[in-house]
Coordinates of N, CA and C in Angstrom, one line a residue:
Chain A
D1 N -50.0 -85.9 11.6 CA -48.7 -86.2 12.2 C -48.2 -87.6 11.8
T2 N -47.0 -87.7 11.3 CA -46.5 -89.0 10.8 C -45.4 -89.5 11.7
G3 N -45.3 -89.0 12.9 CA -44.2 -89.5 13.8 C -44.6 -90.8 14.4
V4 N -43.7 -91.3 15.3 CA -44.0 -92.5 16.1 C -45.0 -92.3 17.1
S5 N -46.0 -93.2 17.2 CA -47.1 -93.0 18.2 C -47.1 -94.2 19.1
Q6 N -47.5 -94.0 20.4 CA -47.5 -95.0 21.4 C -48.8 -95.0 22.1
D7 N -49.3 -96.1 22.5 CA -50.6 -96.2 23.2 C -50.6 -97.3 24.2
P8 N -51.0 -97.1 25.5 CA -51.5 -95.8 26.0 C -50.3 -94.9 26.4
R9 N -50.6 -93.7 26.7 CA -49.5 -92.8 27.2 C -49.2 -93.0 28.7
H10 N -50.2 -93.5 29.4 CA -50.1 -93.8 30.8 C -50.8 -95.0 31.1
K11 N -50.2 -95.8 32.0 CA -50.9 -97.1 32.5 C -50.5 -97.3 33.9
I12 N -51.6 -97.4 34.7 CA -51.4 -97.7 36.1 C -52.0 -99.1 36.3
T13 N -51.3 -100.0 37.0 CA -51.7 -101.4 37.1 C -51.3 -101.9 38.5
K14 N -52.0 -102.9 38.9 CA -51.6 -103.5 40.2 C -50.6 -104.7 39.9
R15 N -49.7 -104.8 40.9 CA -48.7 -105.9 40.8 C -49.3 -107.2 40.5
G16 N -48.7 -107.9 39.6 CA -49.3 -109.2 39.2 C -50.1 -109.2 37.9
Q17 N -50.6 -108.1 37.5 CA -51.4 -107.9 36.3 C -50.5 -107.9 35.1
N18 N -51.2 -108.3 34.0 CA -50.5 -108.2 32.7 C -50.8 -106.9 32.0
V19 N -49.8 -106.3 31.3 CA -50.1 -105.1 30.5 C -49.5 -105.2 29.1
T20 N -50.1 -104.5 28.2 CA -49.6 -104.5 26.8 C -49.6 -103.1 26.3
F21 N -48.5 -102.8 25.6 CA -48.3 -101.5 25.0 C -48.2 -101.6 23.5
R22 N -48.6 -100.6 22.8 CA -48.6 -100.6 21.3 C -47.7 -99.5 20.8
C23 N -47.0 -99.8 19.8 CA -46.2 -98.7 19.1 C -46.5 -98.8 17.6
D24 N -46.7 -97.6 17.0 CA -46.9 -97.5 15.6 C -45.7 -96.7 15.1
P25 N -44.8 -97.3 14.3 CA -43.6 -96.5 13.8 C -44.0 -95.6 12.7
I26 N -43.0 -94.8 12.3 CA -43.1 -94.0 11.0 C -43.3 -95.0 9.9
S27 N -44.2 -94.8 9.0 CA -44.7 -95.8 8.1 C -43.7 -96.4 7.2
E28 N -42.7 -95.6 6.8 CA -41.7 -96.2 5.9 C -40.5 -96.8 6.6
H29 N -40.5 -96.8 7.9 CA -39.4 -97.3 8.7 C -39.5 -98.8 8.9
N30 N -38.5 -99.6 8.6 CA -38.6 -101.0 8.8 C -37.9 -101.5 10.1
R31 N -37.2 -100.6 10.8 CA -36.6 -101.0 12.0 C -37.4 -100.4 13.2
L32 N -37.6 -101.2 14.2 CA -38.3 -100.7 15.4 C -37.6 -101.2 16.6
Y33 N -37.6 -100.3 17.6 CA -36.8 -100.5 18.8 C -37.7 -100.2 20.0
W34 N -37.5 -101.0 21.1 CA -38.1 -100.7 22.4 C -36.9 -100.4 23.4
Y35 N -37.2 -99.3 24.2 CA -36.3 -98.9 25.2 C -37.1 -98.7 26.5
R36 N -36.4 -98.8 27.6 CA -37.0 -98.5 28.9 C -36.2 -97.4 29.6
Q37 N -36.9 -96.4 30.2 CA -36.2 -95.4 30.9 C -36.7 -95.2 32.3
T38 N -35.9 -95.3 33.3 CA -36.2 -95.1 34.7 C -35.7 -93.7 35.1
L39 N -36.2 -93.3 36.3 CA -35.9 -92.0 36.8 C -34.4 -91.8 36.9
G40 N -33.9 -90.7 36.3 CA -32.4 -90.4 36.5 C -31.5 -91.1 35.6
Q41 N -32.1 -92.0 34.7 CA -31.3 -92.8 33.8 C -31.6 -92.4 32.3
G42 N -30.7 -92.8 31.4 CA -31.0 -92.7 30.0 C -31.8 -93.9 29.6
P43 N -32.4 -93.8 28.4 CA -33.1 -95.0 27.9 C -32.1 -96.2 27.8
E44 N -32.7 -97.4 28.1 CA -31.9 -98.6 28.0 C -32.6 -99.5 27.0
F45 N -31.8 -100.0 26.1 CA -32.3 -100.9 25.0 C -32.9 -102.2 25.5
L46 N -34.1 -102.5 25.0 CA -34.7 -103.7 25.3 C -34.7 -104.7 24.1
T47 N -35.2 -104.3 23.0 CA -35.2 -105.2 21.8 C -35.3 -104.4 20.5
Y48 N -35.1 -105.1 19.4 CA -35.1 -104.5 18.1 C -35.6 -105.5 17.1
F49 N -36.4 -104.9 16.2 CA -37.0 -105.6 15.0 C -36.6 -105.0 13.7
Q50 N -36.3 -105.9 12.8 CA -36.2 -105.5 11.4 C -37.3 -106.1 10.7
N51 N -38.2 -105.3 10.1 CA -39.5 -105.9 9.6 C -40.2 -106.7 10.8
E52 N -40.5 -107.9 10.5 CA -41.2 -108.7 11.5 C -40.2 -109.5 12.4
A53 N -39.0 -109.5 12.0 CA -38.0 -110.4 12.7 C -37.4 -109.6 13.9
Q54 N -37.5 -110.3 15.1 CA -36.9 -109.8 16.3 C -35.4 -110.2 16.3
L55 N -34.5 -109.3 16.0 CA -33.1 -109.6 15.8 C -32.2 -109.5 17.0
E56 N -32.6 -108.8 18.0 CA -31.8 -108.6 19.2 C -32.6 -108.4 20.4
K57 N -32.2 -109.0 21.5 CA -32.9 -108.8 22.8 C -31.9 -108.6 23.9
S58 N -32.2 -107.6 24.8 CA -31.3 -107.3 25.9 C -31.5 -108.3 27.0
R59 N -30.5 -108.4 27.9 CA -30.7 -109.2 29.1 C -31.8 -108.6 30.0
L60 N -32.1 -107.3 29.8 CA -33.1 -106.7 30.6 C -34.5 -107.3 30.3
L61 N -34.6 -107.9 29.1 CA -35.9 -108.4 28.7 C -36.1 -109.8 29.3
S62 N -36.6 -109.9 30.5 CA -36.8 -111.2 31.2 C -37.9 -112.0 30.5
D63 N -38.1 -113.2 31.0 CA -39.1 -114.0 30.4 C -40.5 -113.5 30.6
R64 N -40.7 -112.5 31.4 CA -42.0 -112.0 31.6 C -42.4 -110.9 30.5
F65 N -41.3 -110.6 29.8 CA -41.5 -109.6 28.7 C -41.6 -110.3 27.3
S66 N -42.5 -109.9 26.5 CA -42.5 -110.4 25.1 C -42.9 -109.3 24.2
A67 N -42.2 -109.2 23.1 CA -42.5 -108.2 22.1 C -42.8 -108.9 20.7
E68 N -43.7 -108.3 20.0 CA -44.0 -108.8 18.7 C -44.1 -107.7 17.7
R69 N -44.0 -108.0 16.4 CA -44.2 -107.1 15.4 C -44.8 -107.8 14.2
P70 N -46.0 -108.2 14.3 CA -46.7 -109.0 13.2 C -46.7 -108.2 11.9
K71 N -46.4 -108.8 10.8 CA -46.5 -108.1 9.5 C -45.5 -106.9 9.4
G72 N -44.6 -106.8 10.3 CA -43.6 -105.7 10.2 C -44.1 -104.3 10.3
S73 N -45.3 -104.1 10.9 CA -45.9 -102.8 11.0 C -45.8 -102.4 12.5
F74 N -47.0 -102.3 13.1 CA -46.9 -101.9 14.5 C -46.3 -103.0 15.4
S75 N -46.0 -102.6 16.6 CA -45.4 -103.6 17.5 C -46.1 -103.5 18.9
T76 N -46.1 -104.6 19.6 CA -46.6 -104.7 20.9 C -45.6 -105.2 21.9
L77 N -45.6 -104.6 23.1 CA -44.7 -105.1 24.2 C -45.6 -105.5 25.3
E78 N -45.5 -106.7 25.7 CA -46.4 -107.3 26.8 C -45.5 -107.6 28.0
I79 N -46.0 -107.2 29.2 CA -45.3 -107.5 30.4 C -46.3 -108.4 31.2
Q80 N -45.9 -109.6 31.6 CA -46.8 -110.5 32.4 C -46.4 -110.4 33.8
R81 N -47.3 -110.6 34.7 CA -47.1 -110.6 36.1 C -46.2 -109.4 36.5
T82 N -46.7 -108.2 36.3 CA -45.9 -107.0 36.6 C -45.5 -106.9 38.0
E83 N -44.3 -106.3 38.1 CA -43.6 -106.1 39.4 C -43.4 -104.6 39.6
Q84 N -43.2 -104.2 40.8 CA -43.1 -102.7 41.0 C -41.8 -102.2 40.3
G85 N -40.8 -103.1 40.2 CA -39.6 -102.7 39.5 C -39.8 -102.5 38.0
D86 N -41.0 -102.9 37.5 CA -41.2 -102.6 36.0 C -41.7 -101.2 35.8
S87 N -42.0 -100.4 36.9 CA -42.4 -99.1 36.7 C -41.3 -98.3 36.0
A88 N -41.7 -97.7 34.9 CA -40.7 -97.0 34.0 C -41.5 -96.3 32.9
M89 N -40.7 -95.6 32.1 CA -41.2 -95.1 30.8 C -40.8 -96.1 29.7
Y90 N -41.7 -96.6 28.9 CA -41.3 -97.5 27.8 C -41.4 -96.7 26.5
L91 N -40.2 -96.6 25.9 CA -40.1 -95.8 24.7 C -40.0 -96.7 23.5
C92 N -40.6 -96.3 22.4 CA -40.5 -97.0 21.1 C -39.8 -96.0 20.1
A93 N -39.0 -96.6 19.3 CA -38.3 -95.8 18.2 C -38.3 -96.5 16.9
S94 N -38.2 -95.8 15.8 CA -38.1 -96.4 14.5 C -37.0 -95.7 13.7
S95 N -36.5 -96.5 12.7 CA -35.5 -95.9 11.8 C -35.6 -96.6 10.5
S96 N -35.0 -96.0 9.5 CA -35.0 -96.6 8.1 C -33.6 -96.7 7.6
P97 N -33.2 -97.8 7.0 CA -31.9 -98.0 6.5 C -31.4 -96.9 5.5
E98 N -32.2 -96.7 4.5 CA -31.9 -95.7 3.5 C -30.4 -95.9 2.9
G99 N -30.0 -97.1 2.9 CA -28.7 -97.4 2.3 C -27.5 -96.9 3.2
R100 N -27.7 -96.5 4.4 CA -26.6 -96.1 5.2 C -26.4 -97.1 6.4
V101 N -25.3 -97.1 6.9 CA -25.0 -98.0 8.0 C -25.8 -97.6 9.3
H102 N -25.7 -96.3 9.6 CA -26.3 -95.8 10.8 C -27.4 -94.8 10.4
N103 N -28.5 -94.9 11.1 CA -29.6 -93.9 10.8 C -30.2 -93.5 12.1
E104 N -30.6 -92.3 12.2 CA -31.2 -91.8 13.4 C -32.4 -92.5 13.8
Q105 N -32.6 -92.8 15.1 CA -33.8 -93.4 15.6 C -34.7 -92.2 16.0
F106 N -36.0 -92.3 15.6 CA -37.0 -91.4 16.0 C -37.9 -92.0 17.1
F107 N -38.0 -91.3 18.2 CA -38.7 -91.8 19.3 C -40.2 -91.3 19.4
G108 N -41.0 -92.2 19.9 CA -42.4 -91.8 20.3 C -42.4 -91.1 21.6
P109 N -43.6 -90.8 22.1 CA -43.7 -90.0 23.4 C -43.6 -90.9 24.6
G110 N -43.7 -92.2 24.4 CA -43.5 -93.1 25.5 C -44.8 -93.5 26.2
T111 N -44.8 -94.6 26.9 CA -45.9 -95.1 27.8 C -45.3 -95.2 29.2
R112 N -45.9 -94.4 30.0 CA -45.4 -94.4 31.4 C -46.2 -95.5 32.2
L113 N -45.5 -96.4 32.7 CA -46.1 -97.5 33.5 C -45.9 -97.3 35.0
T114 N -46.9 -97.4 35.7 CA -46.8 -97.4 37.2 C -47.4 -98.6 37.7
V115 N -46.6 -99.4 38.5 CA -47.1 -100.7 39.1 C -47.3 -100.4 40.6
L116 N -48.5 -100.6 41.0 CA -48.8 -100.3 42.5 C -48.6 -101.6 43.3
Chain B
D1 N -21.9 -101.5 34.3 CA -20.8 -100.9 33.5 C -21.4 -99.9 32.6
Q2 N -21.2 -98.6 33.0 CA -21.7 -97.5 32.2 C -20.7 -97.2 31.1
Q3 N -21.1 -97.5 29.9 CA -20.2 -97.4 28.7 C -20.3 -95.9 28.2
V4 N -21.3 -95.2 28.5 CA -21.5 -93.8 28.0 C -21.8 -93.0 29.3
K5 N -20.9 -92.0 29.5 CA -21.1 -91.3 30.8 C -21.3 -89.8 30.6
Q6 N -22.2 -89.2 31.3 CA -22.4 -87.8 31.3 C -22.3 -87.4 32.8
N7 N -21.1 -86.9 33.1 CA -20.8 -86.7 34.5 C -21.4 -85.4 35.1
S8 N -21.9 -84.6 34.3 CA -22.6 -83.4 34.8 C -24.1 -83.6 34.8
P9 N -24.7 -83.8 35.9 CA -26.2 -84.0 35.9 C -27.0 -82.7 35.5
S10 N -26.3 -81.5 35.7 CA -27.1 -80.3 35.4 C -26.1 -79.2 35.0
L11 N -26.6 -78.2 34.3 CA -25.8 -77.1 33.8 C -26.8 -75.9 33.7
S12 N -26.3 -74.7 34.2 CA -27.1 -73.5 34.0 C -26.2 -72.5 33.2
V13 N -26.9 -71.9 32.2 CA -26.2 -70.9 31.4 C -27.1 -69.7 31.1
Q14 N -26.4 -68.6 31.0 CA -27.2 -67.4 30.7 C -27.6 -67.4 29.2
E15 N -28.7 -66.8 28.9 CA -29.2 -66.7 27.5 C -28.2 -66.0 26.7
G16 N -27.9 -66.5 25.5 CA -27.0 -65.8 24.6 C -25.5 -66.3 24.8
R17 N -25.3 -67.0 25.9 CA -23.9 -67.5 26.1 C -23.8 -68.9 25.5
I18 N -22.6 -69.5 25.5 CA -22.4 -70.9 25.0 C -22.7 -71.9 26.1
S19 N -23.4 -73.0 25.6 CA -23.6 -74.1 26.5 C -22.7 -75.2 26.0
I20 N -22.0 -75.9 26.9 CA -21.1 -77.0 26.5 C -21.5 -78.2 27.3
L21 N -22.0 -79.2 26.7 CA -22.3 -80.5 27.3 C -21.3 -81.6 27.0
N22 N -20.9 -82.3 27.9 CA -19.8 -83.3 27.7 C -20.3 -84.7 27.9
C23 N -19.6 -85.6 27.2 CA -19.9 -87.0 27.2 C -18.6 -87.8 27.0
D24 N -18.5 -88.8 27.8 CA -17.3 -89.7 27.7 C -17.8 -91.2 27.4
Y25 N -17.0 -91.9 26.7 CA -17.4 -93.3 26.4 C -16.2 -94.2 26.6
T26 N -16.4 -95.5 26.9 CA -15.3 -96.4 27.2 C -15.1 -97.4 26.1
N27 N -16.1 -97.7 25.2 CA -16.0 -98.7 24.3 C -15.5 -98.2 22.9
S28 N -14.3 -98.7 22.6 CA -13.6 -98.2 21.3 C -14.4 -98.7 20.1
M29 N -15.3 -99.6 20.3 CA -16.1 -100.1 19.1 C -17.2 -99.2 18.7
F30 N -17.5 -98.2 19.5 CA -18.5 -97.2 19.1 C -18.0 -96.4 17.9
D31 N -18.9 -96.3 16.9 CA -18.4 -95.5 15.8 C -19.5 -94.5 15.3
Y32 N -20.5 -94.3 16.0 CA -21.5 -93.3 15.7 C -22.1 -92.8 17.0
F33 N -22.2 -91.5 17.0 CA -22.6 -90.8 18.2 C -23.7 -89.8 18.0
L34 N -24.6 -89.7 18.9 CA -25.7 -88.8 18.7 C -26.0 -88.0 20.0
W35 N -26.7 -86.9 19.8 CA -27.3 -86.1 20.9 C -28.8 -86.0 20.7
Y36 N -29.5 -86.3 21.8 CA -30.9 -86.2 21.8 C -31.3 -85.2 22.9
K37 N -32.4 -84.5 22.7 CA -33.0 -83.5 23.6 C -34.3 -84.1 24.1
K38 N -34.6 -83.9 25.4 CA -35.8 -84.5 25.9 C -36.5 -83.4 26.8
Y39 N -37.7 -83.1 26.4 CA -38.6 -82.3 27.3 C -39.4 -83.2 28.1
P40 N -39.9 -82.7 29.3 CA -40.8 -83.5 30.2 C -42.0 -84.1 29.4
A41 N -42.4 -85.3 29.7 CA -43.5 -85.9 29.1 C -43.5 -86.1 27.6
E42 N -42.3 -86.0 27.0 CA -42.1 -86.3 25.6 C -41.0 -87.3 25.4
G43 N -41.0 -87.9 24.3 CA -39.8 -88.8 23.9 C -38.6 -88.0 23.5
P44 N -37.4 -88.6 23.5 CA -36.2 -87.9 23.1 C -36.4 -87.5 21.6
T45 N -35.8 -86.3 21.3 CA -35.8 -85.8 20.0 C -34.4 -85.7 19.5
F46 N -34.2 -86.3 18.3 CA -32.8 -86.3 17.7 C -32.4 -84.8 17.4
L47 N -31.1 -84.6 17.8 CA -30.6 -83.2 17.6 C -29.5 -83.2 16.6
I48 N -28.4 -84.0 16.8 CA -27.3 -84.0 15.9 C -26.5 -85.2 16.1
S49 N -25.8 -85.7 15.0 CA -25.0 -86.9 15.1 C -23.6 -86.7 14.5
I50 N -22.7 -87.6 14.8 CA -21.4 -87.6 14.2 C -20.9 -89.0 14.0
S51 N -20.3 -89.2 12.9 CA -19.6 -90.5 12.6 C -18.2 -90.4 13.2
S52 N -17.6 -91.6 13.5 CA -16.3 -91.6 14.0 C -15.2 -91.2 13.0
I53 N -15.5 -91.1 11.8 CA -14.6 -90.6 10.8 C -14.4 -89.1 10.7
K54 N -15.3 -88.4 11.5 CA -15.2 -87.0 11.5 C -14.8 -86.5 12.9
D55 N -14.4 -85.3 13.1 CA -14.2 -84.8 14.4 C -15.1 -83.6 14.7
K56 N -15.9 -83.2 13.8 CA -16.8 -82.1 14.0 C -18.0 -82.2 13.1
N57 N -19.2 -81.8 13.6 CA -20.3 -81.7 12.8 C -21.2 -80.5 13.3
E58 N -21.6 -79.7 12.3 CA -22.3 -78.5 12.7 C -23.7 -78.4 12.1
D59 N -24.7 -78.0 12.9 CA -26.0 -77.8 12.3 C -26.6 -76.6 13.0
G60 N -26.5 -75.4 12.4 CA -27.1 -74.2 13.0 C -26.4 -73.8 14.2
R61 N -27.1 -73.7 15.3 CA -26.5 -73.3 16.6 C -25.8 -74.5 17.3
F62 N -26.0 -75.7 16.8 CA -25.5 -76.9 17.4 C -24.2 -77.4 16.7
T63 N -23.2 -77.7 17.5 CA -22.0 -78.3 17.0 C -21.6 -79.4 17.9
V64 N -21.3 -80.6 17.3 CA -20.7 -81.7 18.1 C -19.3 -81.9 17.7
F65 N -18.5 -82.1 18.7 CA -17.0 -82.3 18.6 C -16.7 -83.7 19.1
L66 N -15.9 -84.5 18.3 CA -15.5 -85.8 18.7 C -14.0 -85.9 18.8
N67 N -13.5 -86.4 20.0 CA -12.1 -86.6 20.2 C -11.9 -88.1 20.5
K68 N -11.6 -88.8 19.4 CA -11.6 -90.3 19.5 C -10.5 -90.8 20.5
S69 N -9.3 -90.1 20.5 CA -8.2 -90.5 21.3 C -8.6 -90.4 22.8
A70 N -9.4 -89.4 23.1 CA -9.8 -89.2 24.5 C -11.1 -89.9 24.8
K71 N -11.8 -90.4 23.8 CA -13.1 -91.1 23.9 C -14.0 -90.0 24.5
H72 N -14.1 -88.9 23.9 CA -14.9 -87.8 24.5 C -15.6 -87.0 23.4
L73 N -16.8 -86.7 23.6 CA -17.5 -85.8 22.7 C -18.2 -84.7 23.5
S74 N -18.5 -83.6 22.8 CA -19.1 -82.5 23.4 C -20.1 -81.9 22.4
L75 N -21.1 -81.3 23.0 CA -22.2 -80.6 22.3 C -22.1 -79.1 22.7
H76 N -21.9 -78.2 21.6 CA -21.9 -76.8 21.9 C -23.1 -76.2 21.3
I77 N -23.8 -75.4 22.1 CA -25.0 -74.6 21.7 C -24.7 -73.1 21.8
V78 N -24.6 -72.5 20.6 CA -24.3 -71.1 20.6 C -25.2 -70.3 19.6
P79 N -25.9 -69.3 20.0 CA -26.1 -68.8 21.4 C -27.2 -69.7 22.1
S80 N -27.1 -69.8 23.3 CA -28.1 -70.6 24.1 C -29.4 -69.7 24.2
Q81 N -30.6 -70.4 24.1 CA -31.9 -69.8 24.2 C -32.7 -70.5 25.3
P82 N -33.6 -69.7 25.9 CA -34.4 -70.4 27.0 C -35.1 -71.6 26.5
G83 N -35.5 -71.7 25.2 CA -36.2 -72.9 24.7 C -35.3 -74.1 24.6
D84 N -34.0 -73.9 24.8 CA -33.0 -75.0 24.8 C -33.0 -75.8 26.1
S85 N -33.7 -75.2 27.1 CA -33.8 -75.8 28.4 C -34.5 -77.2 28.3
A86 N -33.7 -78.2 28.7 CA -34.2 -79.6 28.5 C -33.1 -80.5 29.1
V87 N -33.4 -81.8 29.0 CA -32.4 -82.8 29.3 C -31.8 -83.3 28.0
Y88 N -30.4 -83.3 28.0 CA -29.7 -83.7 26.8 C -29.0 -85.1 27.1
F89 N -29.3 -86.0 26.2 CA -28.7 -87.3 26.3 C -27.7 -87.5 25.1
C90 N -26.6 -88.0 25.5 CA -25.6 -88.5 24.6 C -25.8 -90.0 24.3
A91 N -25.7 -90.4 23.1 CA -25.9 -91.8 22.8 C -24.8 -92.3 21.8
A92 N -24.5 -93.6 21.9 CA -23.4 -94.2 21.0 C -23.9 -95.5 20.4
S93 N -23.4 -95.8 19.2 CA -23.8 -97.0 18.6 C -22.5 -97.7 18.1
P94 N -22.5 -99.1 18.4 CA -21.3 -99.8 18.0 C -21.2 -100.0 16.5
T95 N -20.1 -100.6 16.1 CA -19.9 -101.0 14.7 C -21.0 -101.9 14.3
S96 N -21.2 -102.0 13.0 CA -22.3 -102.8 12.5 C -22.4 -104.2 13.1
G97 N -23.6 -104.7 13.2 CA -23.9 -105.9 13.9 C -25.0 -105.7 14.9
T98 N -25.2 -104.5 15.3 CA -26.3 -104.1 16.2 C -26.6 -102.7 15.8
Y99 N -27.9 -102.3 16.0 CA -28.3 -101.0 15.8 C -28.8 -100.3 17.1
K100 N -28.6 -100.9 18.2 CA -29.0 -100.3 19.4 C -28.2 -99.1 19.8
Y101 N -28.8 -98.2 20.5 CA -28.0 -97.1 21.1 C -27.8 -97.3 22.6
I102 N -26.6 -96.9 23.0 CA -26.3 -96.9 24.4 C -26.3 -95.4 24.9
F103 N -27.2 -95.1 25.8 CA -27.4 -93.7 26.3 C -26.6 -93.4 27.5
G104 N -26.2 -92.2 27.7 CA -25.7 -91.7 28.9 C -26.9 -91.3 29.8
T105 N -26.6 -90.9 31.0 CA -27.7 -90.6 32.0 C -28.3 -89.2 31.9
G106 N -27.7 -88.4 31.0 CA -28.4 -87.1 30.7 C -27.8 -86.0 31.5
T107 N -27.9 -84.8 30.9 CA -27.5 -83.5 31.6 C -28.7 -82.6 31.4
R108 N -29.2 -82.0 32.5 CA -30.3 -81.1 32.5 C -29.7 -79.7 32.3
L109 N -30.1 -79.1 31.1 CA -29.6 -77.8 30.8 C -30.7 -76.8 31.1
K110 N -30.3 -75.7 31.9 CA -31.3 -74.6 32.1 C -30.7 -73.4 31.6
V111 N -31.4 -72.7 30.6 CA -30.9 -71.5 30.1 C -31.7 -70.3 30.7
L112 N -31.0 -69.5 31.4 CA -31.6 -68.4 32.2 C -31.8 -67.2 31.3
A113 N -33.0 -66.6 31.3 CA -33.3 -65.4 30.6 C -32.7 -64.2 31.2

């Protein structure tokens, strides 16, 4: 399977703990995105990487959130001092320019975070 | 400020009939639109897209229509099948400068056998 993979699929943590999620994009894709989805809502954009450069961050990405993409391959999303409001599905997506302005983003299965 | 709106949270259709899912947007800078399908416990799956220079794009049973003057797009599924039962998200992307998608809140489609 050469799709986008995310690990872990589920994470339960206590309020105040730190959590880290990993995303492995499709291998030839140089763009990587993180979204967050809460119940009854569509995915909301968090941040975007082109290769290793983080080019855009949403206002939703508070200072407790940090994302990295070392070497332009996999990416990690860390949430420090988790709050109950952080409970959501965290989705990763990737895409490839292929010489076009717009290209479809392919999503992973997501990591469901529950903060108790 | 909900820039992409899907006003119907749910839709039920008989198998074999047409399903029509609607989406409205407010930002005239959007120039690329997509539909994603999502099953429970899975990530969204790309279905079909349309550029703002077109008013229709067809792929098998799926057709997307874009009405720029009304800032409205729709997804037609003909004929509907029970396996089409899922949540459908409309998404939009602005003109170059950002590659993020703005998603609607989704419409849950149930195709009845």
